[in-house]
XYZ file of C-alpha atoms in Angstrom:
415
model
C 97.041 -117.461 27.027
C 97.143 -121.012 25.648
C 97.984 -123.066 28.774
C 95.046 -125.350 27.791
C 97.193 -126.728 24.916
C 100.248 -128.230 26.740
C 101.378 -130.054 23.587
C 102.235 -126.792 21.771
C 104.125 -123.701 22.954
C 102.914 -120.137 22.533
C 105.863 -119.468 20.223
C 105.037 -122.441 18.015
C 101.360 -121.466 17.956
C 102.249 -117.933 16.898
C 104.483 -119.262 14.094
C 101.696 -121.514 12.787
C 99.096 -118.756 13.175
C 101.175 -116.119 11.382
C 102.365 -118.373 8.532
C 98.980 -119.972 7.758
C 97.736 -119.561 4.165
C 94.186 -119.246 5.496
C 92.616 -116.162 7.032
C 92.339 -116.785 10.804
C 91.096 -114.587 13.669
C 90.963 -115.183 17.425
C 87.983 -113.478 19.081
C 86.885 -113.225 22.739
C 83.358 -113.641 24.106
C 82.598 -109.949 23.623
C 83.423 -110.204 19.907
C 86.700 -108.309 20.319
C 89.502 -109.375 17.938
C 92.535 -110.617 19.906
C 94.631 -111.883 16.986
C 94.456 -111.639 13.199
C 97.038 -113.266 10.939
C 98.566 -111.519 7.876
C 96.207 -113.259 5.445
C 93.231 -111.805 7.339
C 94.772 -108.316 7.379
C 95.367 -108.423 3.615
C 91.868 -109.792 2.944
C 90.227 -106.908 4.867
C 92.756 -104.222 3.818
C 94.196 -103.393 7.279
C 97.763 -102.595 8.243
C 99.663 -105.017 10.466
C 98.156 -105.099 13.949
C 95.406 -102.618 13.046
C 92.603 -105.170 13.486
C 93.447 -105.936 17.133
C 90.729 -104.562 19.400
C 88.109 -104.181 16.663
C 84.740 -105.851 17.069
C 83.876 -108.615 14.637
C 80.853 -106.542 13.666
C 83.213 -103.793 12.420
C 84.002 -106.183 9.540
C 80.353 -106.400 8.475
C 78.064 -103.968 6.608
C 76.167 -101.805 9.088
C 72.759 -103.332 8.295
C 74.001 -106.814 9.276
C 75.721 -105.963 12.553
C 72.814 -106.152 14.977
C 71.700 -109.573 13.748
C 75.283 -110.889 13.869
C 75.603 -109.928 17.551
C 72.781 -112.388 18.247
C 74.486 -115.113 16.178
C 77.748 -114.568 18.065
C 76.090 -114.689 21.476
C 74.238 -117.876 20.552
C 77.550 -119.519 19.584
C 79.347 -118.548 22.811
C 76.344 -119.710 24.871
C 76.290 -123.079 23.081
C 79.762 -123.504 21.530
C 80.441 -126.359 19.145
C 82.776 -126.579 16.120
C 81.153 -125.489 12.894
C 82.913 -126.817 9.726
C 83.216 -124.795 6.523
C 80.037 -125.117 4.464
C 77.865 -125.866 7.524
C 77.446 -122.258 8.559
C 76.157 -119.107 6.960
C 77.623 -117.311 3.943
C 78.193 -113.698 5.030
C 78.923 -110.376 3.374
C 82.120 -108.866 4.793
C 83.359 -105.265 4.582
C 86.934 -104.173 3.956
C 88.524 -101.157 5.557
C 87.873 -99.123 2.380
C 84.154 -99.932 2.599
C 84.049 -102.412 -0.302
C 82.067 -105.582 0.328
C 82.686 -109.227 -0.637
C 81.145 -112.645 0.186
C 82.849 -114.935 2.701
C 82.343 -118.386 4.208
C 83.290 -118.852 7.849
C 84.031 -121.942 9.934
C 84.392 -121.735 13.705
C 86.271 -123.541 16.454
C 86.738 -122.621 20.099
C 88.806 -123.183 23.229
C 88.233 -122.423 26.918
C 91.033 -120.342 28.450
C 90.757 -119.376 32.118
C 86.993 -119.802 32.005
C 86.553 -117.640 28.927
C 85.433 -118.951 25.524
C 87.846 -117.910 22.754
C 86.600 -118.408 19.225
C 88.875 -119.259 16.293
C 87.354 -118.133 12.962
C 88.612 -119.451 9.591
C 87.526 -117.128 6.764
C 87.414 -117.781 2.994
C 86.743 -115.209 0.248
C 84.108 -116.978 -1.918
C 83.799 -114.272 -4.586
C 84.790 -116.651 -7.407
C 82.422 -119.365 -6.173
C 79.539 -116.892 -6.163
C 80.434 -115.793 -9.701
C 80.411 -119.421 -10.871
C 77.033 -120.033 -9.217
C 75.604 -116.930 -10.883
C 76.996 -118.017 -14.280
C 75.377 -121.419 -13.831
C 72.057 -119.792 -12.948
C 72.213 -117.616 -16.088
C 72.964 -120.676 -18.250
C 69.928 -122.484 -16.858
C 67.746 -119.416 -17.477
C 68.980 -119.171 -21.087
C 68.171 -122.838 -21.635
C 64.631 -122.340 -20.305
C 64.154 -119.316 -22.579
C 65.267 -121.311 -25.617
C 62.972 -124.214 -24.713
C 60.081 -121.755 -24.271
C 60.736 -120.194 -27.681
C 60.848 -123.627 -29.288
C 57.529 -124.517 -27.659
C 55.970 -121.306 -29.009
C 57.230 -122.117 -32.488
C 55.699 -125.610 -32.284
C 52.407 -124.117 -31.157
C 52.508 -121.544 -33.967
C 53.227 -124.230 -36.573
C 50.386 -126.362 -35.203
C 47.940 -123.455 -35.451
C 49.090 -122.758 -39.011
C 48.513 -126.409 -39.879
C 44.979 -126.389 -38.459
C 44.175 -123.264 -40.466
C 45.563 -124.816 -43.646
C 43.528 -128.007 -43.253
C 40.326 -126.004 -42.646
C 40.895 -123.957 -45.782
C 41.680 -127.042 -47.844
C 38.467 -128.777 -46.771
C 36.462 -125.835 -48.175
C 38.194 -126.118 -51.543
C 36.501 -129.283 -52.855
C 37.516 -128.639 -56.478
C 41.193 -128.849 -55.522
C 40.822 -131.650 -52.963
C 43.616 -133.748 -54.382
C 46.065 -130.888 -54.202
C 44.759 -129.928 -50.766
C 45.282 -133.462 -49.459
C 48.858 -133.438 -50.732
C 49.530 -130.110 -49.036
C 48.016 -131.394 -45.810
C 50.205 -134.494 -45.955
C 53.289 -132.328 -46.419
C 52.237 -130.086 -43.544
C 51.729 -133.136 -41.320
C 55.181 -134.389 -42.268
C 56.660 -131.041 -41.296
C 54.774 -131.105 -38.007
C 55.937 -134.664 -37.289
C 59.508 -133.678 -38.100
C 59.266 -130.649 -35.833
C 57.921 -132.790 -32.983
C 60.785 -135.224 -33.497
C 63.227 -132.344 -33.405
C 61.639 -131.120 -30.190
C 61.982 -134.565 -28.592
C 65.592 -134.839 -29.700
C 66.339 -131.338 -28.435
C 64.861 -132.157 -25.015
C 66.985 -135.317 -24.932
C 70.116 -133.349 -25.794
C 69.262 -130.627 -23.286
C 68.789 -133.168 -20.506
C 72.174 -134.795 -21.164
C 74.519 -132.517 -23.110
C 73.594 -129.476 -20.986
C 73.099 -131.158 -17.614
C 76.457 -132.985 -17.609
C 78.703 -129.915 -18.108
C 76.493 -127.800 -15.839
C 76.868 -130.413 -13.083
C 80.626 -130.387 -13.691
C 80.709 -126.591 -13.314
C 78.743 -126.756 -10.054
C 80.827 -129.535 -8.481
C 84.144 -128.001 -9.575
C 83.130 -124.569 -8.257
C 82.409 -126.111 -4.838
C 85.668 -128.082 -4.837
C 87.680 -124.995 -5.813
C 86.591 -123.315 -2.572
C 87.676 -126.338 -0.525
C 91.022 -126.745 -2.263
C 91.700 -123.001 -1.944
C 91.186 -123.269 1.798
C 93.555 -126.253 1.928
C 96.208 -124.451 -0.125
C 96.180 -126.968 -3.004
C 96.617 -124.774 -6.146
C 97.201 -127.740 -8.485
C 93.765 -129.142 -7.684
C 92.226 -125.651 -7.990
C 93.761 -125.267 -11.465
C 92.507 -128.727 -12.427
C 88.922 -127.794 -11.612
C 89.243 -124.352 -13.259
C 90.207 -126.197 -16.456
C 87.198 -128.518 -16.016
C 84.909 -125.477 -15.739
C 86.452 -123.887 -18.848
C 86.087 -127.147 -20.787
C 82.430 -127.468 -19.760
C 81.681 -123.832 -20.696
C 83.372 -124.353 -24.087
C 81.230 -127.465 -24.629
C 78.049 -125.546 -23.777
C 79.124 -122.731 -26.105
C 79.711 -125.258 -28.896
C 76.230 -126.748 -28.415
C 74.562 -123.321 -28.425
C 76.539 -122.302 -31.537
C 75.356 -125.463 -33.323
C 71.743 -124.767 -32.372
C 71.973 -121.095 -33.374
C 73.644 -121.982 -36.699
C 70.961 -124.563 -37.440
C 68.226 -122.038 -36.604
C 69.695 -119.413 -38.952
C 70.102 -121.963 -41.740
C 66.540 -123.241 -41.255
C 65.196 -119.698 -41.498
C 67.350 -118.761 -44.514
C 69.166 -116.011 -42.631
C 72.695 -116.951 -43.736
C 73.901 -114.755 -46.623
C 76.846 -115.603 -48.868
C 79.358 -112.754 -49.226
C 82.075 -113.703 -51.674
C 85.590 -112.320 -51.488
C 89.011 -113.198 -52.863
C 90.681 -115.718 -50.539
C 94.451 -116.325 -50.641
C 94.351 -120.025 -49.763
C 97.805 -120.559 -48.232
C 97.293 -117.600 -45.846
C 93.690 -118.643 -45.154
C 94.669 -122.215 -44.195
C 97.547 -120.881 -42.073
C 95.049 -118.784 -40.089
C 92.686 -121.757 -39.724
C 95.551 -123.883 -38.399
C 96.619 -121.207 -35.886
C 93.079 -120.676 -34.603
C 92.104 -124.316 -34.114
C 95.386 -125.869 -32.916
C 94.767 -124.823 -29.300
C 91.487 -126.808 -29.236
C 93.041 -130.128 -30.270
C 93.756 -132.998 -27.893
C 97.192 -133.359 -26.333
C 99.820 -134.255 -28.919
C 97.496 -133.946 -31.906
C 98.901 -131.963 -34.829
C 97.606 -130.498 -38.085
C 99.504 -131.331 -41.234
C 98.489 -128.988 -44.076
C 99.461 -129.556 -47.716
C 98.523 -127.220 -50.578
C 98.894 -128.096 -54.246
C 101.088 -125.789 -56.357
C 98.231 -124.805 -58.661
C 95.985 -123.671 -55.822
C 96.313 -119.939 -55.108
C 93.047 -118.033 -54.901
C 89.381 -118.821 -54.367
C 86.374 -116.500 -54.655
C 84.014 -117.575 -51.883
C 82.665 -116.699 -48.420
C 85.630 -116.958 -46.017
C 83.429 -117.053 -42.918
C 81.332 -119.977 -44.171
C 84.378 -121.839 -45.467
C 86.116 -121.365 -42.105
C 83.051 -122.784 -40.295
C 83.084 -125.827 -42.606
C 86.770 -126.575 -41.978
C 86.552 -125.868 -38.228
C 83.697 -128.354 -37.899
C 85.446 -131.083 -39.890
C 88.760 -130.617 -38.062
C 86.977 -130.557 -34.684
C 85.259 -133.861 -35.529
C 88.573 -135.378 -36.624
C 90.112 -134.354 -33.293
C 87.205 -135.598 -31.153
C 87.131 -139.042 -32.735
C 90.924 -139.541 -32.785
C 93.273 -140.434 -29.949
C 95.901 -138.138 -28.519
C 99.204 -137.785 -30.430
C 97.493 -138.526 -33.763
C 97.893 -136.418 -36.904
C 95.036 -134.696 -38.740
C 95.779 -134.153 -42.425
C 94.363 -131.260 -44.481
C 94.989 -131.279 -48.220
C 93.955 -128.533 -50.636
C 94.114 -129.254 -54.370
C 92.494 -128.406 -57.705
C 89.703 -130.689 -58.921
C 88.961 -129.624 -62.478
C 87.756 -126.036 -62.221
C 87.037 -126.377 -58.499
C 89.030 -126.311 -55.258
C 88.906 -129.404 -53.027
C 89.584 -129.585 -49.290
C 90.213 -133.060 -47.851
C 90.292 -133.561 -44.076
C 91.691 -136.963 -43.087
C 92.015 -138.431 -39.591
C 93.408 -141.610 -38.064
C 90.504 -142.069 -35.666
C 87.768 -144.588 -34.901
C 86.112 -144.415 -38.325
C 82.396 -144.830 -39.065
C 80.614 -148.213 -39.085
C 79.317 -149.099 -42.570
C 75.705 -149.373 -41.390
C 75.800 -145.790 -40.027
C 77.344 -144.057 -43.036
C 74.076 -143.396 -44.897
C 72.822 -141.283 -41.962
C 75.937 -139.156 -41.335
C 74.398 -135.886 -42.607
C 71.061 -136.367 -40.805
C 70.184 -133.963 -37.991
C 70.962 -135.248 -34.475
C 72.440 -138.504 -35.798
C 75.495 -139.894 -34.048
C 77.352 -143.038 -35.110
C 76.907 -146.132 -32.961
C 80.590 -146.100 -31.956
C 80.575 -142.448 -30.755
C 80.510 -143.677 -27.145
C 81.020 -140.936 -24.553
C 82.440 -138.395 -27.023
C 80.531 -135.149 -26.510
C 78.390 -133.890 -29.378
C 74.918 -132.943 -30.589
C 74.806 -134.809 -33.905
C 74.288 -131.467 -35.694
C 77.808 -130.715 -36.936
C 77.830 -132.611 -40.242
C 74.258 -131.559 -41.031
C 75.321 -127.918 -40.605
C 78.446 -128.510 -42.716
C 76.308 -130.015 -45.510
C 74.014 -126.961 -45.466
C 76.989 -124.576 -45.569
C 78.505 -126.484 -48.503
C 75.167 -126.262 -50.345
C 75.145 -122.479 -49.813
C 78.529 -122.303 -51.574
C 77.178 -124.475 -54.435
C 79.664 -127.158 -53.479
C 79.581 -130.862 -52.687
C 80.730 -132.949 -49.727
C 81.556 -136.644 -49.663
C 83.414 -139.013 -47.383
C 84.957 -142.430 -47.115
C 85.623 -144.253 -43.871
C 86.880 -147.572 -42.529
C 85.704 -148.571 -39.074
C 88.647 -148.448 -36.685
C 91.062 -146.819 -39.166
C 89.802 -143.300 -39.832
C 87.808 -141.119 -42.219
C 88.314 -138.656 -45.082
C 85.811 -135.847 -45.698
C 86.206 -134.024 -49.006
C 84.575 -130.664 -49.764
C 84.632 -129.343 -53.343
C 83.910 -125.630 -53.885
C 83.659 -123.689 -57.173
C 86.550 -121.261 -57.613
C 84.074 -118.484 -58.487
């Protein structure tokens, strides 16, 4: 059958064909399957040899068969190689009737005057899932931006109504002017927040979304080439990007709840050694390679009456910052000790530190230190931590030396 390839024997061809990690079919001009390797048989759910003699259209949903006959005839009339990604994505049908998306690349050879088509088939189910996930993320971002715009418009309308009412109250003009000034300040602050949010959305969302898209495309290519290490590498990149997006959305949702006063404090008795053990176990997997948590608890520290969920969020945020701004293989130190009648938590890192000129702004919304570089972040974390600490009637302070590290200390009442 393959006299047109003198450089390779039929036996060698069969060995290559049968052992290939890709799904491959050989089809004649009438669309009849002449050969199908084991990968193809497994992909479509057929027993060995059971696909021989079937029409290619038998592997498609019934509603697509007639149109595909035309595609096939057009190819055999004007044959030319069609690389993966240059053709059409199709819906294929397994023997059991279930359907799945595939990408197909085509090659051909002329044997005894007949065109034989070699089809290379890839199951792109995972790629389609990734594309759909990306689409949903973009839609969620647009919804959030739309809601923010509505809130700005609502605040603006409220401001206009307030100013109109104040103008009618001449006898309290001074007070009215002060209220108007405060309202204008709030409006200006809201507009600034909107601008900063748009800036964050355009960078902090676009970068990981682009990473997800490019990695999803590369996964398909590396799967076809049988390069699992590269596939795993890009799966990890997608997971990292999704985690980053989740972190950003969590920050924004937390800030929104705090702004609207929807965070309640529910106190409970917290056994501190067990609590810090759980915190360590939960966050260790998110640290950089080689980083380790070193936890030390003073002998006098046993119990604390506070909100465990809020306290966990505070420590998670501080530890996450310490990890982000420290190199690999560095230690992060957590110390818990009594401070008068209060409990103190000190989180110390050996990272890049905070420049002196930036330290006065560290708890401002959207502020990031000038040496943050390419480290991912929204500039909301410490602002959220400060608000959580205030809810627990506590205090937060820090000291830092540029290039040597930082210590953040949170002091919480024991009751």
